[in-house]
Amino acid sequence: MTGACVVYRARAYDTPHDPFTDPLDGPGFRYDDDLGLAVSAAGVITTRGPFATVAASHPGAPVIDLREGLLLPGLVDTHVHFPQVRIIGALGMPLLEWLERSALPEEGRLASAEYAATIAGEFVAGLVSAGTTTSLVFGSHFAPAVDALLAEAARFGLRVTSGLVVSDRNLPEPLLTTPERAHGEALALASRWHGVDRLRYAVTPRFSLSASDGILEACAGVLADVDGASFTSHVNENPHEVAAVAGLFPHRAHYVDTYDHHGLLGPRSVLAHDVHPTDEELRVLAARGTAVAHCPSSNAALGSGILPLRRHLAAGVRVALGSDVGAGTGFSILKEGLHAYAQQRLLGDDGLVLTPGQLLHLSTMAGAEALGLSSVVGDLSEGKELDAVWVVPPPGTALDIGLRHTESPAEALGKVFALAGDADVASVWVGGEQIASGGFVRPVARGVTPPGRAARGTP
């Protein structure tokens, strides 16, 4: 972005308050029919208010009128697999069979640096096209492939937290490592990328089924050595997986304890799935401040089950959304919101009837909070950076017709979750920089060379 200030004029939604806990927040979201956002050259929202007021306080500033569509905060994906872009849609298998037949063979192909670079390009384009501006990404078992991912994410200025995936058993041999090698490669990657541009490092054992105590202890060492690093893995996704982990860790109280025993759980930790938790596991997650990435389309596609969302929230466990590409059925967090809504309805009295405001919160601010970024992004408040998605449906589509015939802001937001997809994402901004418009994605940074700070440029 160039110039001192740009004023955006929009019909905008966000959730500065948690609609699951704040009864004073009305419909569960904030909506402005003619909002003004003054955004500085650094990409920070400096003024928010009625457009006429904001425009008057910034005379001469260029105005970008977005009232043709709806402006949402940038979407946040708290669980997505970089190496699995090309296996989306491998249906009809439960988790462990799907891993053996589809996921792991494809992940082994990223041993080729050239192939990994190609997948990195496809992966990042998928995030941007879906309006995902912030993500916690399961990386690769190969350090050069993680380099390729983070370099591509930096090229587009995305907020990506990722790292080396480590395992030392129960996987094909090329995907295995040792505790010593896992620790050394992780520290080397973190030294190159952690804190560069908008990138951060995530300590990432695949899951306890493939990670011994030695690997988990090495992960704890990396977490201690890399200030501000995150932690992520899987938990309680499939009953057969849960039983297998219990057999491998007979001296641990439960699956969550396999991680907690090594001090891996805290406010910057995110565990994916947690479809089959015990009450004691929920108590531990809440006590540690660890969040759960709810991946409803993946849970359905693999037949893993339905997240007991009511139990998580009642226990005080934070929940956000994840696409879980490639077991999940696409990059769209909006569609994950729809799957979450439908699955909770299927639970009857044990489920929650999710409102449009709650779906928006799960898709944006809840993810930002889970990743420790809620002071920077997650809503469209003053002082936050402008991460945003402009939803404009093509003329004549069901969403276009629906939005032209809604009777309330809540109804319009509900239709976005029911009907919107990648084709409706007209523009995407990260830190005030437009990285997608009219279906085209484009880099905004050039010459990113770790460990130096990435150079920022205009599109």
XYZ file of C-alpha atoms in Angstrom:
459
model
C 0.000 0.000 0.000
C 1.268 3.469 -0.834
C 0.221 6.879 0.440
C -0.587 8.075 3.930
C -4.092 6.646 4.270
C -6.868 4.877 2.373
C -10.521 4.910 3.422
C -12.597 1.800 2.795
C -16.380 2.092 2.569
C -18.203 -1.165 3.194
C -21.048 -3.223 4.542
C -19.094 -5.120 7.147
C -19.432 -7.869 9.750
C -17.126 -8.896 12.573
C -17.223 -10.337 16.105
C -15.209 -8.206 18.530
C -16.987 -9.993 21.392
C -17.380 -13.742 21.869
C -21.000 -14.574 20.949
C -20.766 -17.843 22.900
C -20.145 -16.055 26.198
C -21.196 -12.395 25.898
C -24.985 -12.003 26.290
C -24.740 -8.243 25.709
C -23.627 -8.585 22.099
C -27.143 -8.657 20.616
C -27.190 -10.813 17.502
C -23.696 -12.114 18.185
C -21.930 -9.954 15.626
C -21.228 -6.320 14.780
C -22.696 -5.085 11.523
C -22.339 -1.687 9.855
C -24.341 -0.882 6.745
C -22.084 2.020 5.703
C -18.810 1.588 7.544
C -15.715 3.696 7.109
C -12.269 2.245 7.806
C -9.217 4.481 7.542
C -6.172 2.288 6.956
C -2.611 3.583 7.300
C 0.272 2.890 4.942
C 1.384 0.263 7.469
C -1.921 -1.565 7.013
C -3.362 -0.665 10.416
C -6.976 0.446 10.903
C -6.572 3.889 12.452
C -10.180 5.049 12.415
C -13.474 3.158 12.367
C -16.938 4.662 12.267
C -19.767 5.817 10.016
C -18.324 6.424 6.565
C -19.347 10.095 6.447
C -17.528 10.752 9.714
C -14.381 8.853 8.753
C -14.227 10.456 5.302
C -14.623 13.915 6.781
C -11.755 13.299 9.179
C -9.486 12.195 6.314
C -10.057 14.763 3.561
C -8.286 13.941 0.340
C -7.746 10.291 1.199
C -8.674 7.912 -1.628
C -11.913 6.001 -1.029
C -12.412 2.355 -2.004
C -16.143 1.604 -2.167
C -16.886 -2.031 -1.352
C -20.631 -1.772 -0.767
C -21.339 -4.033 -3.734
C -20.509 -6.990 -1.486
C -19.902 -7.830 2.176
C -16.618 -7.280 4.011
C -15.533 -9.875 6.592
C -12.347 -10.224 8.621
C -9.742 -12.493 7.050
C -10.584 -16.151 7.645
C -8.446 -18.235 9.998
C -7.688 -21.935 9.458
C -6.290 -23.610 12.572
C -5.542 -27.002 10.975
C -4.545 -27.610 7.348
C -1.973 -29.998 5.815
C 0.469 -28.522 3.296
C 1.459 -31.811 1.556
C -2.117 -33.015 0.989
C -3.462 -30.622 -1.667
C -3.593 -33.249 -4.400
C -5.407 -35.916 -2.378
C -8.501 -33.896 -1.452
C -11.540 -36.036 -2.185
C -10.077 -39.483 -1.450
C -13.335 -40.689 0.057
C -14.653 -43.911 1.523
C -11.912 -44.748 4.046
C -11.528 -44.347 7.811
C -8.540 -42.451 9.199
C -5.860 -45.129 9.450
C -6.661 -46.676 6.063
C -6.787 -43.221 4.471
C -3.364 -42.412 5.901
C -1.857 -45.639 4.569
C -3.401 -45.501 1.106
C -3.604 -41.777 0.333
C -1.914 -39.324 2.677
C 1.410 -40.950 3.520
C 2.409 -41.954 -0.031
C 1.765 -38.374 -1.194
C 3.676 -36.918 1.753
C 6.649 -39.100 0.835
C 6.804 -37.432 -2.581
C 7.803 -34.139 -0.921
C 11.283 -35.574 -0.455
C 11.804 -34.065 -3.913
C 12.550 -30.366 -3.487
C 11.147 -29.626 -6.946
C 7.895 -31.431 -6.200
C 7.631 -29.723 -2.800
C 8.005 -26.300 -4.411
C 5.188 -27.094 -6.833
C 2.918 -28.249 -4.006
C 3.779 -25.119 -2.000
C 2.551 -22.951 -4.861
C -0.686 -24.908 -5.157
C -1.222 -24.875 -1.406
C -0.723 -21.146 -0.906
C -2.933 -20.362 -3.901
C -5.619 -22.528 -2.329
C -5.481 -20.593 0.931
C -5.657 -17.206 -0.777
C -8.472 -18.204 -3.118
C -10.560 -19.291 -0.139
C -9.967 -16.026 1.745
C -7.746 -17.631 4.391
C -5.313 -14.993 5.584
C -4.057 -16.727 8.736
C -3.365 -20.428 9.195
C -1.734 -23.015 11.411
C -0.247 -25.377 8.848
C 0.876 -28.950 9.326
C 4.142 -28.861 7.438
C 6.178 -31.695 5.922
C 8.413 -34.453 7.267
C 11.182 -32.988 5.057
C 12.907 -29.760 6.121
C 13.527 -28.481 2.549
C 9.798 -28.852 1.847
C 9.001 -26.724 4.904
C 11.429 -24.123 3.559
C 9.504 -24.134 0.271
C 6.167 -23.662 2.048
C 7.334 -20.774 4.210
C 9.089 -19.045 1.337
C 5.888 -19.161 -0.714
C 3.766 -17.962 2.213
C 6.151 -15.053 2.745
C 5.936 -14.171 -0.932
C 2.226 -13.474 -0.451
C 2.542 -11.967 3.012
C 0.307 -14.600 4.621
C 0.221 -15.168 8.362
C 1.406 -18.767 8.507
C 2.537 -20.740 11.534
C 4.136 -24.048 10.556
C 7.045 -26.376 11.122
C 8.697 -29.728 10.564
C 6.453 -32.754 11.130
C 8.294 -35.387 13.178
C 7.684 -39.100 13.787
C 9.834 -42.094 14.652
C 7.481 -45.088 14.337
C 4.449 -46.566 12.587
C 5.013 -44.616 9.347
C 6.888 -45.456 6.126
C 10.638 -45.313 6.734
C 11.310 -42.192 4.596
C 9.006 -40.222 6.911
C 10.807 -41.241 10.104
C 13.467 -39.364 12.017
C 15.319 -39.526 15.328
C 14.889 -37.280 18.360
C 18.322 -35.736 17.781
C 17.701 -35.038 14.108
C 14.175 -33.765 14.804
C 15.506 -31.274 17.348
C 18.344 -30.052 15.145
C 16.311 -29.637 11.967
C 13.518 -27.869 13.829
C 15.912 -25.368 15.400
C 17.512 -24.707 12.026
C 14.128 -24.064 10.404
C 13.034 -21.820 13.267
C 16.275 -19.818 13.019
C 15.555 -19.183 9.337
C 11.830 -18.384 9.534
C 10.424 -17.755 13.015
C 9.508 -14.075 13.222
C 10.392 -13.369 9.592
C 7.671 -11.294 7.954
C 4.369 -12.766 9.261
C 5.713 -16.296 9.795
C 6.083 -18.245 13.024
C 7.321 -21.701 13.931
C 5.113 -24.568 15.132
C 6.490 -27.630 16.903
C 4.650 -30.496 15.184
C 4.790 -34.176 16.114
C 2.394 -35.914 13.733
C 0.467 -37.646 16.515
C 1.338 -39.850 19.451
C 0.659 -42.959 17.374
C 3.813 -42.139 15.396
C 5.787 -40.234 18.046
C 7.590 -41.950 20.910
C 8.380 -40.321 24.224
C 11.813 -39.545 22.787
C 10.356 -37.538 19.918
C 7.895 -35.776 22.217
C 10.731 -34.869 24.574
C 12.688 -33.465 21.629
C 9.612 -31.406 20.728
C 9.523 -30.042 24.262
C 13.145 -29.011 23.842
C 12.384 -27.087 20.659
C 9.405 -25.414 22.301
C 11.658 -24.281 25.142
C 14.411 -23.108 22.786
C 12.249 -21.100 20.347
C 10.679 -18.129 22.086
C 7.066 -17.662 21.048
C 6.786 -20.942 19.137
C 3.456 -22.745 18.877
C 2.621 -26.421 19.285
C 0.191 -28.508 17.260
C -0.721 -32.145 16.725
C -3.747 -34.469 16.501
C -5.823 -35.997 19.286
C -8.852 -38.275 19.709
C -9.802 -38.306 16.032
C -10.796 -41.943 15.550
C -11.668 -44.669 18.114
C -9.121 -47.121 16.641
C -6.424 -44.432 16.801
C -7.331 -43.652 20.422
C -7.113 -47.330 21.373
C -3.761 -47.739 19.596
C -2.293 -44.725 21.394
C -3.484 -46.104 24.740
C -1.623 -49.336 23.977
C 1.578 -47.467 23.148
C 1.419 -45.270 26.281
C 0.143 -47.555 29.078
C 1.542 -45.257 31.772
C -0.306 -42.147 30.556
C -3.742 -41.232 31.842
C -5.170 -40.599 28.371
C -4.319 -39.388 24.860
C -4.091 -35.719 25.928
C -1.675 -36.741 28.662
C 0.801 -38.085 26.095
C 1.424 -34.441 25.178
C 0.786 -32.859 28.563
C 3.310 -35.148 30.272
C 6.055 -33.440 28.253
C 4.796 -29.903 28.911
C 3.639 -29.412 25.307
C 0.224 -27.964 26.078
C -0.379 -24.282 26.734
C -2.145 -21.201 25.379
C -0.250 -21.431 22.072
C -1.092 -25.095 21.569
C -3.772 -26.352 19.174
C -4.874 -29.979 18.971
C -6.880 -31.027 15.940
C -10.160 -32.957 16.037
C -10.778 -34.147 19.642
C -13.933 -35.928 18.507
C -13.783 -38.521 21.301
C -12.571 -36.758 24.485
C -13.052 -37.854 28.059
C -14.212 -35.352 30.644
C -10.767 -35.459 32.264
C -9.099 -34.628 28.938
C -11.387 -31.625 28.520
C -10.479 -30.499 32.028
C -6.755 -30.661 31.189
C -7.193 -28.792 27.887
C -9.131 -26.038 29.646
C -6.583 -25.776 32.446
C -3.736 -25.435 29.940
C -5.586 -22.941 27.731
C -5.103 -25.278 24.757
C -7.470 -24.836 21.819
C -9.124 -27.468 19.639
C -9.268 -27.187 15.854
C -12.719 -28.395 14.815
C -12.525 -29.966 11.340
C -16.105 -30.984 10.516
C -15.805 -31.852 6.821
C -12.842 -34.132 7.537
C -14.594 -35.743 10.490
C -17.543 -36.516 8.227
C -15.521 -37.664 5.206
C -13.465 -40.107 7.284
C -16.432 -41.180 9.403
C -14.585 -40.093 12.538
C -17.644 -38.712 14.321
C -19.092 -35.358 15.378
C -17.298 -32.989 17.733
C -19.138 -32.644 21.073
C -18.977 -28.863 20.874
C -21.339 -28.291 23.792
C -19.092 -30.354 26.084
C -15.975 -28.474 24.978
C -17.484 -25.057 25.583
C -19.040 -26.111 28.893
C -15.607 -27.285 30.035
C -14.032 -23.966 28.992
C -12.064 -25.370 26.040
C -11.474 -22.906 23.204
C -12.597 -24.080 19.757
C -11.885 -22.703 16.282
C -12.248 -24.105 12.757
C -9.840 -26.039 10.561
C -10.221 -27.255 6.993
C -7.964 -30.309 7.495
C -7.033 -30.381 3.823
C -6.683 -33.059 2.461
C -9.056 -35.271 4.520
C -11.232 -32.169 4.590
C -13.106 -31.423 1.395
C -11.611 -28.045 0.518
C -9.892 -24.891 1.747
C -13.041 -22.866 2.456
C -13.475 -22.034 6.136
C -16.934 -20.708 5.283
C -17.891 -24.227 4.180
C -16.388 -25.641 7.362
C -18.751 -23.330 9.215
C -21.677 -24.788 7.284
C -20.528 -28.350 8.068
C -20.165 -27.417 11.740
C -23.698 -26.024 11.779
C -25.205 -29.102 10.095
C -23.403 -31.596 12.312
C -24.458 -29.862 15.506
C -28.069 -30.033 14.291
C -27.676 -33.790 13.830
C -26.719 -34.168 17.498
C -30.168 -33.011 18.573
C -30.288 -31.935 22.195
C -26.592 -32.735 22.630
C -25.632 -30.244 19.916
C -25.633 -26.462 19.679
C -27.803 -24.576 17.206
C -25.059 -22.314 15.889
C -26.036 -18.772 14.923
C -24.505 -16.847 12.007
C -22.601 -14.705 14.498
C -21.149 -17.758 16.204
C -20.111 -19.206 12.842
C -18.336 -15.958 11.967
C -16.587 -15.963 15.335
C -15.402 -19.560 14.865
C -14.116 -18.621 11.399
C -12.220 -15.489 12.428
C -11.636 -14.254 15.965
C -11.683 -17.697 17.625
C -8.864 -18.786 15.323
C -6.905 -15.596 15.933
C -7.235 -16.156 19.674
C -6.132 -19.792 19.370
C -3.007 -18.679 17.496
C -2.185 -15.825 19.874
C -2.902 -13.176 17.228
C -6.115 -11.597 18.508
C -4.338 -8.326 19.323
C -3.346 -8.030 15.653
C -6.183 -9.556 13.600
C -9.529 -11.315 13.986
C -11.918 -8.385 13.659
C -12.081 -4.955 12.026
C -11.427 -2.803 15.078
C -9.172 0.225 15.362
C -5.600 -0.768 16.055
C -5.885 -4.074 14.209
C -4.220 -4.741 10.868
C -6.576 -4.915 7.895
C -6.940 -8.603 7.123
C -10.191 -8.845 5.205
C -12.234 -10.808 2.693
C -14.677 -9.167 0.293
C -17.531 -11.495 -0.609
C -19.198 -10.608 -3.933
C -21.240 -13.409 -5.533
C -21.341 -13.641 -9.331
C -24.623 -12.297 -10.746
C -27.455 -14.779 -10.883
C -25.969 -17.282 -8.416
C -27.973 -18.526 -5.460
C -25.938 -16.369 -3.076
C -26.428 -13.279 -5.226
C -30.177 -13.836 -5.317
C -30.299 -14.607 -1.618
C -28.385 -11.498 -0.560
C -30.623 -9.289 -2.674
C -33.690 -10.643 -0.902
C -32.720 -10.796 2.765
C -34.650 -9.037 5.501
C -31.914 -8.679 8.133
C -28.129 -8.631 8.535
C -28.307 -11.953 10.396
C -30.156 -13.564 7.504
C -27.587 -12.247 5.028
C -24.684 -13.583 7.106
C -26.407 -16.944 7.374
C -26.696 -17.094 3.593
C -22.970 -16.419 3.261
C -22.219 -19.525 5.317
C -24.879 -21.587 3.575
C -23.946 -20.650 0.014
C -20.541 -18.967 -0.330
C -17.456 -20.639 -1.765
C -14.172 -19.718 -3.389
C -15.915 -18.183 -6.416
C -17.531 -15.592 -4.153
C -14.223 -14.387 -2.667
C -13.666 -11.290 -4.788
C -10.723 -9.712 -2.938
C -8.409 -10.526 -0.059
C -6.242 -8.180 2.026
C -3.478 -9.056 4.475
C -2.040 -6.229 6.520
C -3.743 -3.728 4.223
C -2.187 -5.243 1.085
C -4.507 -6.675 -1.544
C -3.267 -10.144 -2.447
C -6.261 -11.362 -4.461
C -8.757 -9.597 -6.690
C -11.174 -10.863 -9.300
C -9.981 -14.435 -8.961
C -6.295 -13.570 -9.390
C -3.761 -14.126 -6.620
C -0.573 -12.137 -6.663
C 2.549 -11.829 -4.520
C 3.113 -8.676 -2.538
C 6.633 -9.387 -1.277
C 9.768 -9.877 -3.300
C 13.242 -11.115 -2.496
C 12.398 -12.760 0.829
C 15.645 -14.281 2.052
C 15.702 -15.792 5.530
C 16.647 -14.952 8.165
C 16.266 -11.270 7.188
C 12.994 -9.401 7.382
C 10.948 -9.843 4.199
C 10.861 -6.852 1.886
C 7.371 -5.533 1.325
C 6.223 -4.270 -2.029
C 3.096 -3.149 -3.787
C 1.228 -5.531 -6.086
